[in-house]
mmCIF file of C-alpha atoms in Angstrom:
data_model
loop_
_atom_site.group_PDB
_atom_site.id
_atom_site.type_symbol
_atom_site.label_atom_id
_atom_site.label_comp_id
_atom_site.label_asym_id
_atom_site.label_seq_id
_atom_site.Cartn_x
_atom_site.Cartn_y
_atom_site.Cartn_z
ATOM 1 C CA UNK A 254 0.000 0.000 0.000
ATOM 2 C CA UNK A 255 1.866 3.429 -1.291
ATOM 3 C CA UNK A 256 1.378 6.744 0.876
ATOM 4 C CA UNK A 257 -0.972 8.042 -1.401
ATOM 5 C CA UNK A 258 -3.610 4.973 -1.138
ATOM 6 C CA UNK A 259 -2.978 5.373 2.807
ATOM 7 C CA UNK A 260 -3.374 9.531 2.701
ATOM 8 C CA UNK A 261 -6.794 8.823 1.091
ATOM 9 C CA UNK A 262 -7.948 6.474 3.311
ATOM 10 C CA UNK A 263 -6.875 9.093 6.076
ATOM 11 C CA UNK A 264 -9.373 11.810 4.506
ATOM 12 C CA UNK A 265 -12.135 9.188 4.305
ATOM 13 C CA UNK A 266 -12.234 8.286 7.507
ATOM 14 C CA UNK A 267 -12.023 12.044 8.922
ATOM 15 C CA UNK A 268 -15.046 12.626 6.514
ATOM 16 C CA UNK A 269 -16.787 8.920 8.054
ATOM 17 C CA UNK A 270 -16.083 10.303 11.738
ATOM 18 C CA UNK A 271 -16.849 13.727 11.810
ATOM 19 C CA UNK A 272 -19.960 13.878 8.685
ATOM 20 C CA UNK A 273 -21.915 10.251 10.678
ATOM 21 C CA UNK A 274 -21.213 12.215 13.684
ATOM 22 C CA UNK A 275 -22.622 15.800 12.518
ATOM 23 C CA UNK A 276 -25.621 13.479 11.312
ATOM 24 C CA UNK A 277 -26.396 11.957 14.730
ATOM 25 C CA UNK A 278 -25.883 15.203 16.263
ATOM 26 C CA UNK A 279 -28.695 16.834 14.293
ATOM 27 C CA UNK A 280 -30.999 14.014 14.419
ATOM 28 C CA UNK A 281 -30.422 14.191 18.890
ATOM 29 C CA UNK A 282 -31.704 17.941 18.396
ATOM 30 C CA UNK A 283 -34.464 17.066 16.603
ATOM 31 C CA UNK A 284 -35.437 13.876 19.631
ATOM 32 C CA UNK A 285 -34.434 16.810 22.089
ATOM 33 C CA UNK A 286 -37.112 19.105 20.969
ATOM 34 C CA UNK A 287 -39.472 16.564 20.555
ATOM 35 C CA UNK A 288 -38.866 15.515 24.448
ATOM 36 C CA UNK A 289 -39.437 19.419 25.155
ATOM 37 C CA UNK A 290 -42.632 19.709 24.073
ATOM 38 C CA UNK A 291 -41.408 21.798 21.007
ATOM 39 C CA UNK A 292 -42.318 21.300 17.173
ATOM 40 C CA UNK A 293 -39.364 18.814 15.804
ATOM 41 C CA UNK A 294 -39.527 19.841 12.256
ATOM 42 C CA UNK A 295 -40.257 23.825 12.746
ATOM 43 C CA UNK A 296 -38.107 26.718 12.841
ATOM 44 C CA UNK A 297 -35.707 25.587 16.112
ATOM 45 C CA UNK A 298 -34.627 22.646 13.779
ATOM 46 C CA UNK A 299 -33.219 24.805 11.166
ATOM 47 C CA UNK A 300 -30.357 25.593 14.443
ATOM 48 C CA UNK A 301 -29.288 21.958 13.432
ATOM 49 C CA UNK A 302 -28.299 23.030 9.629
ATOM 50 C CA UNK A 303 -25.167 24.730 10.950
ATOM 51 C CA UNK A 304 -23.493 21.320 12.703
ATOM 52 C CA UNK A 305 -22.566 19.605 8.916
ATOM 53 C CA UNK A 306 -20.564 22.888 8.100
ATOM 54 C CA UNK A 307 -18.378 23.232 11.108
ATOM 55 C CA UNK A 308 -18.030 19.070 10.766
ATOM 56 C CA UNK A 309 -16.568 20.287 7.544
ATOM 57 C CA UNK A 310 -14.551 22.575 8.397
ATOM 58 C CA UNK A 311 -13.375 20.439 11.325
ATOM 59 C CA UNK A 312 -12.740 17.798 8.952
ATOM 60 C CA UNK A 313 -10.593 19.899 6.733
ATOM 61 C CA UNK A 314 -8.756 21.135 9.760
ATOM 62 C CA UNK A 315 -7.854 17.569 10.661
ATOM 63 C CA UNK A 316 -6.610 16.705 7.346
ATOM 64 C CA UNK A 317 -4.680 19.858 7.230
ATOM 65 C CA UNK A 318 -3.148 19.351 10.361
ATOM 66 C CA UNK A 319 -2.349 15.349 9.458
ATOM 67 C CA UNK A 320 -0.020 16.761 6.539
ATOM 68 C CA UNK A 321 2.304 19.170 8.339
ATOM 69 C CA UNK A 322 4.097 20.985 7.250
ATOM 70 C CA UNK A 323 3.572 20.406 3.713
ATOM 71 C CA UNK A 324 -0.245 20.636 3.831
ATOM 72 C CA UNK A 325 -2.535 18.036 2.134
ATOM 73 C CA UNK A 326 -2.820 20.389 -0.992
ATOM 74 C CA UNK A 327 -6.361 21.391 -2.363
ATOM 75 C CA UNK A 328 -8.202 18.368 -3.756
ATOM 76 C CA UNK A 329 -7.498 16.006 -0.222
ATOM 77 C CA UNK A 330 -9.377 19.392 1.824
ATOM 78 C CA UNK A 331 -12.325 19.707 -0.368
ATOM 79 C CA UNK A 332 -12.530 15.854 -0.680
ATOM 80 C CA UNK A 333 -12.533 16.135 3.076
ATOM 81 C CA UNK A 334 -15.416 18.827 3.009
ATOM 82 C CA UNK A 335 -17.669 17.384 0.234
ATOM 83 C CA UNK A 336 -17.928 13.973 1.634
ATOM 84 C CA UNK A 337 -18.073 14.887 5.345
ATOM 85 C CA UNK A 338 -20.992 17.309 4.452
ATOM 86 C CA UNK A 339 -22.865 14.682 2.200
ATOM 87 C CA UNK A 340 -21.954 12.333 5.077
ATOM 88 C CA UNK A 341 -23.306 14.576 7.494
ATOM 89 C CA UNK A 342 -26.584 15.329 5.116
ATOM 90 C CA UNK A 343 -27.635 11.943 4.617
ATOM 91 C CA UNK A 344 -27.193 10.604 8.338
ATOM 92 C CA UNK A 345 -29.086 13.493 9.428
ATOM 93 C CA UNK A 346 -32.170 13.129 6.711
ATOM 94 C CA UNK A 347 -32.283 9.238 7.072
ATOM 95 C CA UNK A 348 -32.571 9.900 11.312
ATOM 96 C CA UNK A 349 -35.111 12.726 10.167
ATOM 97 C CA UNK A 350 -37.226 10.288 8.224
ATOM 98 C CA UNK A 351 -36.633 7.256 10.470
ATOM 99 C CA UNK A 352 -37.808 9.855 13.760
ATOM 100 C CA UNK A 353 -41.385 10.904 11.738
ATOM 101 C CA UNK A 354 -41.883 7.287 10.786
ATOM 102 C CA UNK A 355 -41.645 6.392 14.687
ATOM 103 C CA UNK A 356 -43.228 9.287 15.713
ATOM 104 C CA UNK A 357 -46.102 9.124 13.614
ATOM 105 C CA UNK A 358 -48.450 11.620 12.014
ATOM 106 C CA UNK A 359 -49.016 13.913 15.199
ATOM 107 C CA UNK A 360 -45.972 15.837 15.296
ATOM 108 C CA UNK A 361 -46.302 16.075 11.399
ATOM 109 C CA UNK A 362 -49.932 17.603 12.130
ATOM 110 C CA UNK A 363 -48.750 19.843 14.650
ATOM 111 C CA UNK A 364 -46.058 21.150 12.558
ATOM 112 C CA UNK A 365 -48.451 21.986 9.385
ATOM 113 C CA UNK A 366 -50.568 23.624 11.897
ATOM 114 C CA UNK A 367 -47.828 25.989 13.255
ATOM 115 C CA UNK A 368 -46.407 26.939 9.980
ATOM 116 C CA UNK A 369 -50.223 27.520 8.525
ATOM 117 C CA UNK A 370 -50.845 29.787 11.664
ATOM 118 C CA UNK A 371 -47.432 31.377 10.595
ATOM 119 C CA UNK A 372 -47.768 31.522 7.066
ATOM 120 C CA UNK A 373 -51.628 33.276 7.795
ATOM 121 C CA UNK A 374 -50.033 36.084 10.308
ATOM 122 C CA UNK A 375 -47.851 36.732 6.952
ATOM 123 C CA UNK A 376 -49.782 36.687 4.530
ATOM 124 C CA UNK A 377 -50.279 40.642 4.270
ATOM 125 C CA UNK A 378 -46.700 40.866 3.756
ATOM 126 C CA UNK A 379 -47.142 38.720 1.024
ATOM 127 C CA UNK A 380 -49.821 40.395 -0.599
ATOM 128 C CA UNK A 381 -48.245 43.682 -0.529
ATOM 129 C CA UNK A 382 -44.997 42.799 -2.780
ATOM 130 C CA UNK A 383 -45.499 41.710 -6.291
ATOM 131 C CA UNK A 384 -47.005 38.187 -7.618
ATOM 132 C CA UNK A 385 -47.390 37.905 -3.478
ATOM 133 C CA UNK A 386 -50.452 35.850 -3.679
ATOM 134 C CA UNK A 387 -48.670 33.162 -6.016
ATOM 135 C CA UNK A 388 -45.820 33.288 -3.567
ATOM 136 C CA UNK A 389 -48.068 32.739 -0.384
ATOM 137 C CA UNK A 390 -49.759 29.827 -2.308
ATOM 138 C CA UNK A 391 -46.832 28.660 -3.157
ATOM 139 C CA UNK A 392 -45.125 28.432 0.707
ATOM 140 C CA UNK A 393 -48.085 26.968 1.678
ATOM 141 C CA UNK A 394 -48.171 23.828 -1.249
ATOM 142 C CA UNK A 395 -44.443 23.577 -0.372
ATOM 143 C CA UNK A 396 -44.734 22.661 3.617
ATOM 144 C CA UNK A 397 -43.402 19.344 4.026
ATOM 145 C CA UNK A 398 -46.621 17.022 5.056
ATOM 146 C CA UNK A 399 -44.737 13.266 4.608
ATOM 147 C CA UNK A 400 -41.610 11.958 6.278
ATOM 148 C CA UNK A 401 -40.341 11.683 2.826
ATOM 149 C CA UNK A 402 -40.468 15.505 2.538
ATOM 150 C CA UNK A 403 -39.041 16.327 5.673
ATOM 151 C CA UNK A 404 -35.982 14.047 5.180
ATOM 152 C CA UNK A 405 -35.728 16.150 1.650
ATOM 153 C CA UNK A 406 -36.355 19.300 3.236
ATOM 154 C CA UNK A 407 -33.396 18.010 5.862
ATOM 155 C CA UNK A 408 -30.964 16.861 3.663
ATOM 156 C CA UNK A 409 -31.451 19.872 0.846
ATOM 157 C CA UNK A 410 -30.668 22.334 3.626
ATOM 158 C CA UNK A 411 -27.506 20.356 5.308
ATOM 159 C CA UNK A 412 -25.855 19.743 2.016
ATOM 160 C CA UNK A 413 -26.078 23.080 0.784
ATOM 161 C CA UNK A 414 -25.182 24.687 3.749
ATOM 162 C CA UNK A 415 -22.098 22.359 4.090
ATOM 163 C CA UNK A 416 -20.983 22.637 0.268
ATOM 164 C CA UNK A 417 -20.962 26.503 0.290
ATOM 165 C CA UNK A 418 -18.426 26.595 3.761
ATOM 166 C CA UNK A 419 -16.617 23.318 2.214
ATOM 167 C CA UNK A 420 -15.229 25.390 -0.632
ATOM 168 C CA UNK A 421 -13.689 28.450 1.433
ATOM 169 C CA UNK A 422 -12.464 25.648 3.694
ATOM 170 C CA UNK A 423 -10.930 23.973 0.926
ATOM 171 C CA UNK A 424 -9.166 26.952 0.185
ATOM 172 C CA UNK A 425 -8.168 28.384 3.644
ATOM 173 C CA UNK A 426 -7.219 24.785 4.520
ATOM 174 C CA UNK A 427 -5.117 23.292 1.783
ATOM 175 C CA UNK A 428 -1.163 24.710 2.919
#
């Protein structure tokens, strides 16, 4: 096995720690507001979409520091990034969609109630800019109703989030 075979196995299992353990981070917030009384999948959640970033960064940090003094060079950092993010993304959506199917339909309920209530106290605001009716309708056809959405909703947010601090990362990381 040559260095380079073993220096990517290195970056793949920083990505494997820290991106599974973003993931299970962000799906113990979402149990945690459940157990408070709070709605899982409403706005608190969205706190949760900054963990898969700083696992990123994190990630590229430990790379970086692995290859001292030399650094690990560009394309080993945003490796590092990308797949600890996507890591991070799909651990977090799968616990998202495995936590509704357990759950059930009543926190789902709740949740479409709260963001109708919201979405109704807005709706003025809506009005007033232009094609603001289309937009309302739209926000309102959009709210996730299935497990299947909310894992999509989940995973759409964590991996872009992740992807746009992996690339400055990269960069900021790669001497």
């Amino acid at each position: 096995m040559n260095s380079a075979t073993s220096s990517n196995r290195f970056t793949v299992r920083q990505a494997l720690r820290y991106g599974v353990g973003a993931g299970i981070i962000c799906v113990i917030w979402v149990v945690i507001l459940y157990l408070t009384d709070t709605n899982p999948y409403g706005p608190k959640r969205l706190l949760s979409v900054f963990v898969p970033p700083l696992a990123a960064l994190f990630s590229q940090w430990a790379v970086r520091r692995s290859f001292l003094p030399a650094g690990p060079g560009l394309r080993r950092v945003l490796l590092a990034g990308i797949l600890t993010t996507v890591l991070a993304a799909v651990t977090s959506a799968a616990g998202v969609y495995g936590f509704a199917r357990v759950t059930g339909r009543a926190p789902i309920d709740r949740h479409l109630t709260e963001m109708k209530t919201l979405l109704e106290a807005s709706r003025a605001e809506f009005i007033k800019q232009p094609g603001g009716q289309a937009q309302y309708e739209r926000a309102r056809q959009s709210l996730a109703h299935t497990p299947q959405a909310l894992a999509s909703d989940d995973f759409e947010k964590k991996l872009l989030f992740g992807l746009l601090l992996s690339f400055p990362g990269a960069v900021f990381f790669r001497k």
